[in-house]
GROMACS .gro file of C-alpha atoms in nm:
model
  403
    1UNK     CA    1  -0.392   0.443  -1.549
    2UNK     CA    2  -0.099   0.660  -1.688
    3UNK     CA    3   0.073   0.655  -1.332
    4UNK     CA    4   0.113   0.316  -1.303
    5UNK     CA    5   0.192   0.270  -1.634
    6UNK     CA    6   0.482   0.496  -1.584
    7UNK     CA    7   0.576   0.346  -1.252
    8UNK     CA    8   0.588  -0.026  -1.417
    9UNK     CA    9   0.806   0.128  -1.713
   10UNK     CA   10   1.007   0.191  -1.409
   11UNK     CA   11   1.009  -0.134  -1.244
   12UNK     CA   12   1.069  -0.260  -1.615
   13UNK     CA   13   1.366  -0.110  -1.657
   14UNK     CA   14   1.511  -0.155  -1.295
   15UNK     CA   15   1.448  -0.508  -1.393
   16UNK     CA   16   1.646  -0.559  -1.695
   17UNK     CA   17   1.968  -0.359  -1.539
   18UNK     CA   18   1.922  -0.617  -1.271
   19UNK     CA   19   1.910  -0.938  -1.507
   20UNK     CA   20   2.149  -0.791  -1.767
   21UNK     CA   21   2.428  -0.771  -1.474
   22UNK     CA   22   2.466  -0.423  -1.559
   23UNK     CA   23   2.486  -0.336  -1.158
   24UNK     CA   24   2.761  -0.470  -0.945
   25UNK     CA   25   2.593  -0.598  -0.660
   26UNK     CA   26   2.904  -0.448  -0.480
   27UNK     CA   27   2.783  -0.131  -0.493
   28UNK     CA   28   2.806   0.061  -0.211
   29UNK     CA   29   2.450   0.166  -0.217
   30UNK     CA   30   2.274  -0.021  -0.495
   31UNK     CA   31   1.943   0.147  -0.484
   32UNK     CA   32   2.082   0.457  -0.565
   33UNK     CA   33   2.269   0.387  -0.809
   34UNK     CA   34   1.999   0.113  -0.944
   35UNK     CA   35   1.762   0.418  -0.994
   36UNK     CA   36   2.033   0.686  -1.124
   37UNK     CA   37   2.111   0.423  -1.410
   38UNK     CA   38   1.719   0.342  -1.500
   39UNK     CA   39   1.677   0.717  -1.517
   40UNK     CA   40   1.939   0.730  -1.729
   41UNK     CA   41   1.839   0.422  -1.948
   42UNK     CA   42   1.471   0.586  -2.010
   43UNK     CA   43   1.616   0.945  -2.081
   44UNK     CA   44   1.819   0.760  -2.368
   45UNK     CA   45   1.534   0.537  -2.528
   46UNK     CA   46   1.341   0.916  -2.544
   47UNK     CA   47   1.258   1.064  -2.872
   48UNK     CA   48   1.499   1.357  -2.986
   49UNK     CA   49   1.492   1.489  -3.304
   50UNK     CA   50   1.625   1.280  -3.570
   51UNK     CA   51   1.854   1.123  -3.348
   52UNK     CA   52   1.838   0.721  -3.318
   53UNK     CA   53   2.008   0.495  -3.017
   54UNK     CA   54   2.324   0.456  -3.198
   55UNK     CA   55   2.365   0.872  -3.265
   56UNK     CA   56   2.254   0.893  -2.854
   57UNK     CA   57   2.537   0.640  -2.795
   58UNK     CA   58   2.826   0.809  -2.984
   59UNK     CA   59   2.704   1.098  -2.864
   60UNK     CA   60   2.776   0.972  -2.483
   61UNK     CA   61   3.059   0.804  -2.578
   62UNK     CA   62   3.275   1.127  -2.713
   63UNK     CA   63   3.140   1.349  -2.413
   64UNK     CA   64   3.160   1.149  -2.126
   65UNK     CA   65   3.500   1.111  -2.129
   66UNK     CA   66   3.518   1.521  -2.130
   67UNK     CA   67   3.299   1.578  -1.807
   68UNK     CA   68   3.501   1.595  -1.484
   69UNK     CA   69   3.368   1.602  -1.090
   70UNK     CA   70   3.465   1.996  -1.143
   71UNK     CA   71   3.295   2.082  -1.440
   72UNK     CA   72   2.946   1.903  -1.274
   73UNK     CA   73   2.959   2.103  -0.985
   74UNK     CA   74   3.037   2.434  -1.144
   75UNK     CA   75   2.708   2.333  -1.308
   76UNK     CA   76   2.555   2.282  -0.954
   77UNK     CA   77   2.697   2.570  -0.834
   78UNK     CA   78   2.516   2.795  -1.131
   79UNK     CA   79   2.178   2.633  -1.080
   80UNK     CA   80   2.185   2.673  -0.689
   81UNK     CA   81   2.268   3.047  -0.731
   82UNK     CA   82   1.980   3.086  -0.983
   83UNK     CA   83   1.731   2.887  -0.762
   84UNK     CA   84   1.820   3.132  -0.487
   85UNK     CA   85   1.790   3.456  -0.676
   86UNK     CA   86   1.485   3.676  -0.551
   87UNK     CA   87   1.490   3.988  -0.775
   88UNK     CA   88   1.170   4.125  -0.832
   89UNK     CA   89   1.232   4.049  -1.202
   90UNK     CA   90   1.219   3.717  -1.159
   91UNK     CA   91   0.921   3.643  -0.917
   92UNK     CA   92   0.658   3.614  -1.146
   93UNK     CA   93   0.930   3.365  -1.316
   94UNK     CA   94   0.987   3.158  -0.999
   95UNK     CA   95   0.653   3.130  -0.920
   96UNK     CA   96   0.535   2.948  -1.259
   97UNK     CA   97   0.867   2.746  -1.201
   98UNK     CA   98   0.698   2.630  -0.862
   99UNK     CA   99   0.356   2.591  -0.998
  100UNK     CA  100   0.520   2.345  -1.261
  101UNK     CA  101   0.687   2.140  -1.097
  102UNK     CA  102   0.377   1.999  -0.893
  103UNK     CA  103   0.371   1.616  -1.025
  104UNK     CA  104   0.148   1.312  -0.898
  105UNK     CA  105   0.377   1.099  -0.664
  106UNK     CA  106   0.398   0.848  -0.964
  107UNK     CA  107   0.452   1.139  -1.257
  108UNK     CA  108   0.810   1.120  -1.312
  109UNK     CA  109   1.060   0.827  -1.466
  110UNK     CA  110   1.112   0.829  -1.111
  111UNK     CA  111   0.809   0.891  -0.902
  112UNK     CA  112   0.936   0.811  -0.523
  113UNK     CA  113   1.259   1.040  -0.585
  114UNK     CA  114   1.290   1.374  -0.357
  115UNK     CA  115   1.406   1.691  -0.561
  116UNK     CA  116   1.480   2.043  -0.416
  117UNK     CA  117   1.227   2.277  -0.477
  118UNK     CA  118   0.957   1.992  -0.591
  119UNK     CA  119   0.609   1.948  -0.407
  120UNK     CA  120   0.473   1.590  -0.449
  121UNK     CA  121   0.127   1.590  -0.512
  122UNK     CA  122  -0.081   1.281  -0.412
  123UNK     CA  123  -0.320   1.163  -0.712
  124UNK     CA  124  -0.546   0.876  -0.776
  125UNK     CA  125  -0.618   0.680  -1.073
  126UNK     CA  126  -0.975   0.614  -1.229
  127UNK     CA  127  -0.907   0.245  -1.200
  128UNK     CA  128  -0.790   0.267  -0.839
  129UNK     CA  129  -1.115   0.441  -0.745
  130UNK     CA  130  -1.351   0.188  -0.939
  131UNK     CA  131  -1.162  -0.092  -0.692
  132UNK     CA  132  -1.163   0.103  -0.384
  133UNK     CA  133  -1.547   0.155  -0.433
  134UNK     CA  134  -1.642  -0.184  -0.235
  135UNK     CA  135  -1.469  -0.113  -0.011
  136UNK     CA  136  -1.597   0.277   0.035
  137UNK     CA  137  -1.941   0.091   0.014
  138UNK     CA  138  -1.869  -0.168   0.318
  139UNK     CA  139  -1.703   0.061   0.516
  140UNK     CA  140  -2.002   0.360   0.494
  141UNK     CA  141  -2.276   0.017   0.601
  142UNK     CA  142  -2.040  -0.133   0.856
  143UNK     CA  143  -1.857   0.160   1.046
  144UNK     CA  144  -2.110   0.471   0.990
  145UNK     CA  145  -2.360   0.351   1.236
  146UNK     CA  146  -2.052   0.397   1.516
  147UNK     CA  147  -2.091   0.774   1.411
  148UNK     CA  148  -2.490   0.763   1.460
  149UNK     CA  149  -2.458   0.873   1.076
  150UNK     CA  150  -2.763   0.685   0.867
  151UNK     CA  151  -2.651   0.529   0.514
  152UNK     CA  152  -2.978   0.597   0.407
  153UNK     CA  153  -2.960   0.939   0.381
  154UNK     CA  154  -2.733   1.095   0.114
  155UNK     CA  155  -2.589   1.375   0.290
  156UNK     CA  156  -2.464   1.169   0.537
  157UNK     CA  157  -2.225   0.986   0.235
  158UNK     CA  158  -2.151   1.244   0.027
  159UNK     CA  159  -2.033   1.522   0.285
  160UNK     CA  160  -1.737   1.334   0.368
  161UNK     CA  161  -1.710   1.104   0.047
  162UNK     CA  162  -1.419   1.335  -0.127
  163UNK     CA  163  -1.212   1.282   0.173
  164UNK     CA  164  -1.273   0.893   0.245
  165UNK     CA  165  -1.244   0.844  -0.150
  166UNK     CA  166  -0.932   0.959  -0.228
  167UNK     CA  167  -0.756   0.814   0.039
  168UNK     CA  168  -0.865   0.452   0.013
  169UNK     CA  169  -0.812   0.497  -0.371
  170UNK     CA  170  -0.437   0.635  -0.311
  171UNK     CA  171  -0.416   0.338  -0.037
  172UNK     CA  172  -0.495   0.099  -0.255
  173UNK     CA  173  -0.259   0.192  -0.516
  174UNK     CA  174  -0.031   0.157  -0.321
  175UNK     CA  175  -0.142  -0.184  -0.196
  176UNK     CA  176  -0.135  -0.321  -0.580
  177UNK     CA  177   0.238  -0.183  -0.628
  178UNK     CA  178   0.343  -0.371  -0.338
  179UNK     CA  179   0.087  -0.719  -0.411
  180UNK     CA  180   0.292  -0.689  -0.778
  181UNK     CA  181   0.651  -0.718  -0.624
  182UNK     CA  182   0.519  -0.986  -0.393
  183UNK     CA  183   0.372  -1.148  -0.677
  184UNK     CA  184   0.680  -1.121  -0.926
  185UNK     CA  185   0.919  -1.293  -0.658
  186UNK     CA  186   0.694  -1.586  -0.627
  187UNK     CA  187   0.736  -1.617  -1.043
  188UNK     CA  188   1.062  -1.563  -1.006
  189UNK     CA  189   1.039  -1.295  -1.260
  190UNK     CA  190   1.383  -1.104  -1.263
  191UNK     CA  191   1.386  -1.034  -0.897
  192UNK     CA  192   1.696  -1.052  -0.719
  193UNK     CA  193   1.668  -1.035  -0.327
  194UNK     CA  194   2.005  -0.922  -0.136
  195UNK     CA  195   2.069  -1.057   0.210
  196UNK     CA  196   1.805  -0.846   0.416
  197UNK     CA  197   1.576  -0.947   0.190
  198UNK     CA  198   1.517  -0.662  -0.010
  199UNK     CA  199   1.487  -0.649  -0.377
  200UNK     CA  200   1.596  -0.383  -0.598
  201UNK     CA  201   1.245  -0.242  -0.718
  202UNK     CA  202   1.106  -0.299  -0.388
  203UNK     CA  203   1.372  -0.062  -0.211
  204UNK     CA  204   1.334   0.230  -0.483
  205UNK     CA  205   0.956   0.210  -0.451
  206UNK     CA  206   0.924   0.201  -0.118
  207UNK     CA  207   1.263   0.344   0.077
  208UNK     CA  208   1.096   0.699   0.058
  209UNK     CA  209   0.808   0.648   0.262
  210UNK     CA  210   0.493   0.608  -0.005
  211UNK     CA  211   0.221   0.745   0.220
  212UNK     CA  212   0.416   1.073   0.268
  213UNK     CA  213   0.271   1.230  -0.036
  214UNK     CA  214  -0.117   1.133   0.127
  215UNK     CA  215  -0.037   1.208   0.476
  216UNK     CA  216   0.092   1.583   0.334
  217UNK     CA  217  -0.226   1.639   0.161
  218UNK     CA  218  -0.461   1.534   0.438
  219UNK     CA  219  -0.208   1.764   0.678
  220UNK     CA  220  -0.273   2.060   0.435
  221UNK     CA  221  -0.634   1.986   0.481
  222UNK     CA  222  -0.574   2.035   0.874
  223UNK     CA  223  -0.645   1.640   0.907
  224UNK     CA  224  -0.365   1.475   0.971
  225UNK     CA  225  -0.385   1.294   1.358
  226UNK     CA  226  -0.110   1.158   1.522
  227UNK     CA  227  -0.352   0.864   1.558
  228UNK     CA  228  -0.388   0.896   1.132
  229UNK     CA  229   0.030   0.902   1.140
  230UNK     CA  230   0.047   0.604   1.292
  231UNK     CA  231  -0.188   0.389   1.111
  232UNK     CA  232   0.028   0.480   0.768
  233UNK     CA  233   0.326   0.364   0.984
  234UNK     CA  234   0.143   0.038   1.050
  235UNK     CA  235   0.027   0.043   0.666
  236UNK     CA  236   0.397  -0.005   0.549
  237UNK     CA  237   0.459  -0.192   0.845
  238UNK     CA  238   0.238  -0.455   0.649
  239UNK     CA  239   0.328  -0.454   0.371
  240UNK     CA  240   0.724  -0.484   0.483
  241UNK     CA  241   0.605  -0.805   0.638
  242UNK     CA  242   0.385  -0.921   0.350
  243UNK     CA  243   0.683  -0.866   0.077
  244UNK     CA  244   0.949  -1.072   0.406
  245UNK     CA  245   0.684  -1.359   0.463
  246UNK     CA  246   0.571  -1.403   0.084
  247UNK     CA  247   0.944  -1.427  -0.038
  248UNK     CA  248   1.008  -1.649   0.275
  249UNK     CA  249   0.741  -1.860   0.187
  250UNK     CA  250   0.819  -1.888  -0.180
  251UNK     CA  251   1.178  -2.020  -0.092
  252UNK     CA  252   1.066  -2.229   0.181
  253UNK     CA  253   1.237  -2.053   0.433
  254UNK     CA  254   1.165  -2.053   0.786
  255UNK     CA  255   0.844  -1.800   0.902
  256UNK     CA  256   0.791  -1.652   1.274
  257UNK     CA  257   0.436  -1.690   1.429
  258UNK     CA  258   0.511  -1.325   1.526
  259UNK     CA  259   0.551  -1.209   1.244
  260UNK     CA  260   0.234  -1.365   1.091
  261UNK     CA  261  -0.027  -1.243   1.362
  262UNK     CA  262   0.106  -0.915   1.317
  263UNK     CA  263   0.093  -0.847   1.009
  264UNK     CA  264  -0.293  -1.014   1.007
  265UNK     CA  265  -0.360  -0.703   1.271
  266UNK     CA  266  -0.218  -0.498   1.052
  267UNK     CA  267  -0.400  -0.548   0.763
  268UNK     CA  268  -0.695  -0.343   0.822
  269UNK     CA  269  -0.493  -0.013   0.833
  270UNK     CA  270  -0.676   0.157   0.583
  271UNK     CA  271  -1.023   0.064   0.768
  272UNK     CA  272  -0.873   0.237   1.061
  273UNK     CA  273  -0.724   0.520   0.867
  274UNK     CA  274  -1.096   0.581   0.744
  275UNK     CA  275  -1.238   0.556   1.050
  276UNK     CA  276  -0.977   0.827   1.185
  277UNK     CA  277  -1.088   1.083   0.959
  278UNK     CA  278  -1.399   1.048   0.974
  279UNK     CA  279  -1.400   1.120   1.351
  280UNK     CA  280  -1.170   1.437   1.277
  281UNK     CA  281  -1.389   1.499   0.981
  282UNK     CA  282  -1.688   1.512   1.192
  283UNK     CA  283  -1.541   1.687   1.508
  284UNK     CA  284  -1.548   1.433   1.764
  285UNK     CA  285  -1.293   1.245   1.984
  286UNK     CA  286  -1.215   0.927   1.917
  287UNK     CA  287  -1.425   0.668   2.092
  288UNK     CA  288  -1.162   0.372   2.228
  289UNK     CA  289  -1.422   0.119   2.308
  290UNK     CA  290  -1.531   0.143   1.967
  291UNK     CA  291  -1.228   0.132   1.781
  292UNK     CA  292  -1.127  -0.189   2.038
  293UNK     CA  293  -1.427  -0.343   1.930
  294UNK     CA  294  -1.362  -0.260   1.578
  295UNK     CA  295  -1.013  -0.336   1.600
  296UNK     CA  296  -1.121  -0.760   1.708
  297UNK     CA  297  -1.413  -0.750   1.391
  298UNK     CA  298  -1.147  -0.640   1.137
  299UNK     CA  299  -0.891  -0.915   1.271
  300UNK     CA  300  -1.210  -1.220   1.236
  301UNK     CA  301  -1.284  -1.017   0.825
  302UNK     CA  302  -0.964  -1.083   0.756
  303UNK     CA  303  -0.941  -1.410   0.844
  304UNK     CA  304  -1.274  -1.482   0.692
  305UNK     CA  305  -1.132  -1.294   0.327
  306UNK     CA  306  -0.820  -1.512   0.328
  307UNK     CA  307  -1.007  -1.850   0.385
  308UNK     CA  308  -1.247  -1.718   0.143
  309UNK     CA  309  -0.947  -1.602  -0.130
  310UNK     CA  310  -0.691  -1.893   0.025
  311UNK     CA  311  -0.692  -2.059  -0.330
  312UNK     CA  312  -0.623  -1.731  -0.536
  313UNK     CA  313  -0.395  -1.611  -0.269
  314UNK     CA  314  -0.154  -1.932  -0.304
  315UNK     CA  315  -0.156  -1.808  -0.715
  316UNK     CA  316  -0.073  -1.516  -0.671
  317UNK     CA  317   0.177  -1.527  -0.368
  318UNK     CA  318  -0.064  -1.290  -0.160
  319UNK     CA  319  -0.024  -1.286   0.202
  320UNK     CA  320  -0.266  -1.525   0.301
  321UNK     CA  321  -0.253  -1.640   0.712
  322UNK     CA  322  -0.368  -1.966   0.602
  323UNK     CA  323  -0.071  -2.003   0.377
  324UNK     CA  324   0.151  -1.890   0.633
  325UNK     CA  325   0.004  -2.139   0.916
  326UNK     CA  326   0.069  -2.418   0.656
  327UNK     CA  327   0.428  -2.298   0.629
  328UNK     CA  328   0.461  -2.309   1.016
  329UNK     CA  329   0.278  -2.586   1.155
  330UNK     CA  330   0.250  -2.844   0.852
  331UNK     CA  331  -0.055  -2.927   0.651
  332UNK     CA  332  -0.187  -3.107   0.913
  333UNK     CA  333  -0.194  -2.898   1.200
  334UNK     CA  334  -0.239  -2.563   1.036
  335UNK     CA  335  -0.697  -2.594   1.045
  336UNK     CA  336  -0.620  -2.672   1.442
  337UNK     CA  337  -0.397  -2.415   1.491
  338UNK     CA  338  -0.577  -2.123   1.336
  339UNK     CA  339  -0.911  -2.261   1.465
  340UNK     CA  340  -0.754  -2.188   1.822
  341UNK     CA  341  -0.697  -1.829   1.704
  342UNK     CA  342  -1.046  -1.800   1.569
  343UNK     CA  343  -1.212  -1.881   1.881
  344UNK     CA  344  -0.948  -1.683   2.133
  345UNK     CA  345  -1.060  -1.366   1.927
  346UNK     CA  346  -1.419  -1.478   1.908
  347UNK     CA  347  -1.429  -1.471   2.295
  348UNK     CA  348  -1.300  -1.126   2.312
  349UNK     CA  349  -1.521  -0.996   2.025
  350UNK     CA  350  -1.802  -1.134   2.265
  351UNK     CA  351  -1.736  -0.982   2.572
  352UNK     CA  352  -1.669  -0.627   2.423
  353UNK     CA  353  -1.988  -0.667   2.194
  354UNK     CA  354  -2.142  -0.717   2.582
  355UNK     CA  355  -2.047  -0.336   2.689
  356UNK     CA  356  -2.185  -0.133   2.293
  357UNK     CA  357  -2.501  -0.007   2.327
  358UNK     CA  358  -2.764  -0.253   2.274
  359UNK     CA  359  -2.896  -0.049   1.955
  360UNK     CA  360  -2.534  -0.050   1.798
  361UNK     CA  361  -2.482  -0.408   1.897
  362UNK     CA  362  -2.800  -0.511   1.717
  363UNK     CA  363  -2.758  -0.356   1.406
  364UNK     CA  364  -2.414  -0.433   1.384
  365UNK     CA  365  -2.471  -0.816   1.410
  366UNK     CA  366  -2.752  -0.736   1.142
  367UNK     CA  367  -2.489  -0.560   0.901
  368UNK     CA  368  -2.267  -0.869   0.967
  369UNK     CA  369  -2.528  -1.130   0.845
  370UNK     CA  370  -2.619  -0.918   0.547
  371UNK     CA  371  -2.265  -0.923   0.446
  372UNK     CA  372  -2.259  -1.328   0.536
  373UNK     CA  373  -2.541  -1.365   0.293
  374UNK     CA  374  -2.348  -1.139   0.041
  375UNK     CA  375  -2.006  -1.287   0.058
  376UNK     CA  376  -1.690  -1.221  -0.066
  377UNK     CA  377  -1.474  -0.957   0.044
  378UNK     CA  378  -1.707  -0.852   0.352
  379UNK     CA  379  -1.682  -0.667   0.694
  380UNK     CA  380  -1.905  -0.970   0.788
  381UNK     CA  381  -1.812  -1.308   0.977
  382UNK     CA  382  -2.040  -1.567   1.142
  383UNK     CA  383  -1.938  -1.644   1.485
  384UNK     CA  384  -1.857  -1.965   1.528
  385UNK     CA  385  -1.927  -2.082   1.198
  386UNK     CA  386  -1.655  -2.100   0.966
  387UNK     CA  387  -1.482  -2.331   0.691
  388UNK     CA  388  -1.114  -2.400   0.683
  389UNK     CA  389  -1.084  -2.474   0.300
  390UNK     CA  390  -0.868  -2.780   0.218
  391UNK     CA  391  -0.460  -2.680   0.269
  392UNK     CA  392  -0.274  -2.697  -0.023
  393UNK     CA  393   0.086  -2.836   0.074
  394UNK     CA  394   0.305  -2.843  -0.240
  395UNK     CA  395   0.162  -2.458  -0.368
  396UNK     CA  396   0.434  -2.505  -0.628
  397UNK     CA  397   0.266  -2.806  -0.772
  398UNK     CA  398  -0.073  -2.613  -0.744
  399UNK     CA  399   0.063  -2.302  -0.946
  400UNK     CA  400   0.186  -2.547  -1.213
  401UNK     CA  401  -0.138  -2.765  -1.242
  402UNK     CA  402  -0.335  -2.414  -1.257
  403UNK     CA  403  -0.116  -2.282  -1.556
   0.00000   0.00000   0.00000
């Protein structure tokens, strides 16, 4: 996928300024001036001509002693004046300028960076839909029956498949961006965290608000809820916490139960987000009951996908609520104390369940054993049945015997 490939050139490069010590960390705001150098570094290493690196060096070295802060902003001063000009000479001119400079949120060397006079345009990869598919597919058998919609019939998929499609593919991309800085801190991989926690790459890929670019598109497309808003805001919310518990985790530092529980409620944004639209999509108010009783199944899946992934999760350095209920309570206590969890949401899923319709309740329990059956990553649970795996207490020792 050529944005991500461009994006991780990024991260590369961010990387190696880091490591190099090319950055004081006394910088006054490092993320700024992390990103103006990387910018920098990948203009340099571009082809030009017959020019090599050491011509682009001496090249830098004889003029950069000859700019001064006067000289740039005469040079700002030029460009603002042209921006501004509206002769009708040059509209035909400015209006190709704007229809160029349209780019996918991950289409420049620096994709999260906000320009004057720039739109960015939210765009999905091929791979990100193939992955978002399952999901697509569990969420059209599990949630489309709270819409009376019937997933047998066609029309009822693909008249609001473009919509539900490209968001959960642009959510998920932006899910594996943040699941590979997790991942890199728990390798230790060049990653060097500053006293709020906060790594370099993390901060430039994430300080400028990554859903913006989605929530613009779906507000151009007259979709965009308050209810939708917030969802994104609980969306980075997550994966904020995911990124502070991982790296706490990783360095054995001390985790909040808080912290933990809400960032498993959190989890199921996009499910929510999808759910959203497709009650704007459809013209209909939200229904509250439903979404409540949603809101208790999507807290017991994600439970169920993290004792089911628990293994790969430690690996990888995934948010995993097992992991983090080893990390607070001990090996020992950590089945107990998540068991008590289960069973406190269990009772609530229960009593809810007790006010659907008894149509919707039925075939809802009927999609959930289906996806039982199915396994994996699944909207389904079984109510009280469920198996804690085996806690791994050194994960360290795990990783290395795994290697």
């Amino acid at each position: 996928m050529e944005e991500l490939k461009r994006l991780e050139k990024f991260q590369t490069v961010v990387s190696s300024i880091t490591c190099h010590g090319l950055l004081s960390s006394s910088s006054s705001d490092s993320a700024s001036s992390s990103r103006f150098l990387s910018n920098l570094v990948l203009f340099l290493v571009q082809p030009c001509g017959e020019l090599d690196l050491d011509s682009k060096l001496g090249l830098l070295s004889e003029f950069l002693p000859k700019i001064s802060g006067p000289f740039l902003e005469e040079i700002s001063r030029s460009l603002e004046l042209d921006d501004e000009a509206t002769t009708p000479l040059n509209t035909i001119s400015a209006e190709c300028q704007n229809s160029c400079v349209k780019r996918s949120v991950m289409d420049n060397v620096d994709p999260y960076m906000s320009q004057k006079h720039q739109e960015v345009v939210a765009m999905v990869g091929l791979d990100a839909m193939k992955r978002a598919n399952s999901t697509l597919e569990d969420f059209s058998r599990s949630y489309f029956m709270f819409h009376r919609l019937d997933i047998n019939e066609p029309q009822s998929i693909f008249r609001y498949l473009p919509v539900l499609s490209f968001t959960e593919s642009y959510i998920y991309q932006m899910d594996a961006l943040n699941e590979k800085i997790v991942s890199e801190s728990a390798c230790g991989s060049q990653v060097i965290y500053s006293s709020h926690g906060w790594n370099a790459e993390s901060r430039v890929l994430f300080e400028t608000n990554p859903l913006k670019p989605l929530g613009d598109l779906l507000e151009r497309e007259a979709l965009l809820t308050n209810r939708v808003q917030q969802e994104f805001n609980s969306g980075e919310e997550y994966w904020a916490l995911e990124r502070k518990l991982c790296h706490a985790l990783s360095n054995k530092n001390k985790i909040c139960l808080e912290d933990v529980m809400r960032a498993i409620h959190l989890k199921s944004f996009d499910y929510r987000v999808l759910n959203l639209l497709l009650y704007k999509l459809r013209g209909e108010e939200v229904n509250e009951l439903h979404m409540d009783f949603l809101s208790i199944s999507e807290f017991l899946v994600e439970v169920a996908d993290d004792l089911f992934d628990y293994e790969d999760d430690v690996l990888e350095n995934n948010f995993n609520v097992l992991r983090m209920f080893v990390g607070i309570f001990g090996s020992s206590n950590a089945p107990t104390e998540l068991a008590k969890r289960i069973s406190e949401a269990e009772e609530k899923y229960e009593e809810i369940m007790k006010s659907l319709d008894p149509h919707l309740s039925s075939n809802y329990q009927r999609r959930c054993e289906e996806a039982t059956k199915e396994g994996g990553k699944i909207s389904g649970h079984s109510l009280g049945t469920w198996n804690i795996p085996a806690v791994i207490s050194d994960e360290e020792a795990y990783r290395s015997a795994q290697r």
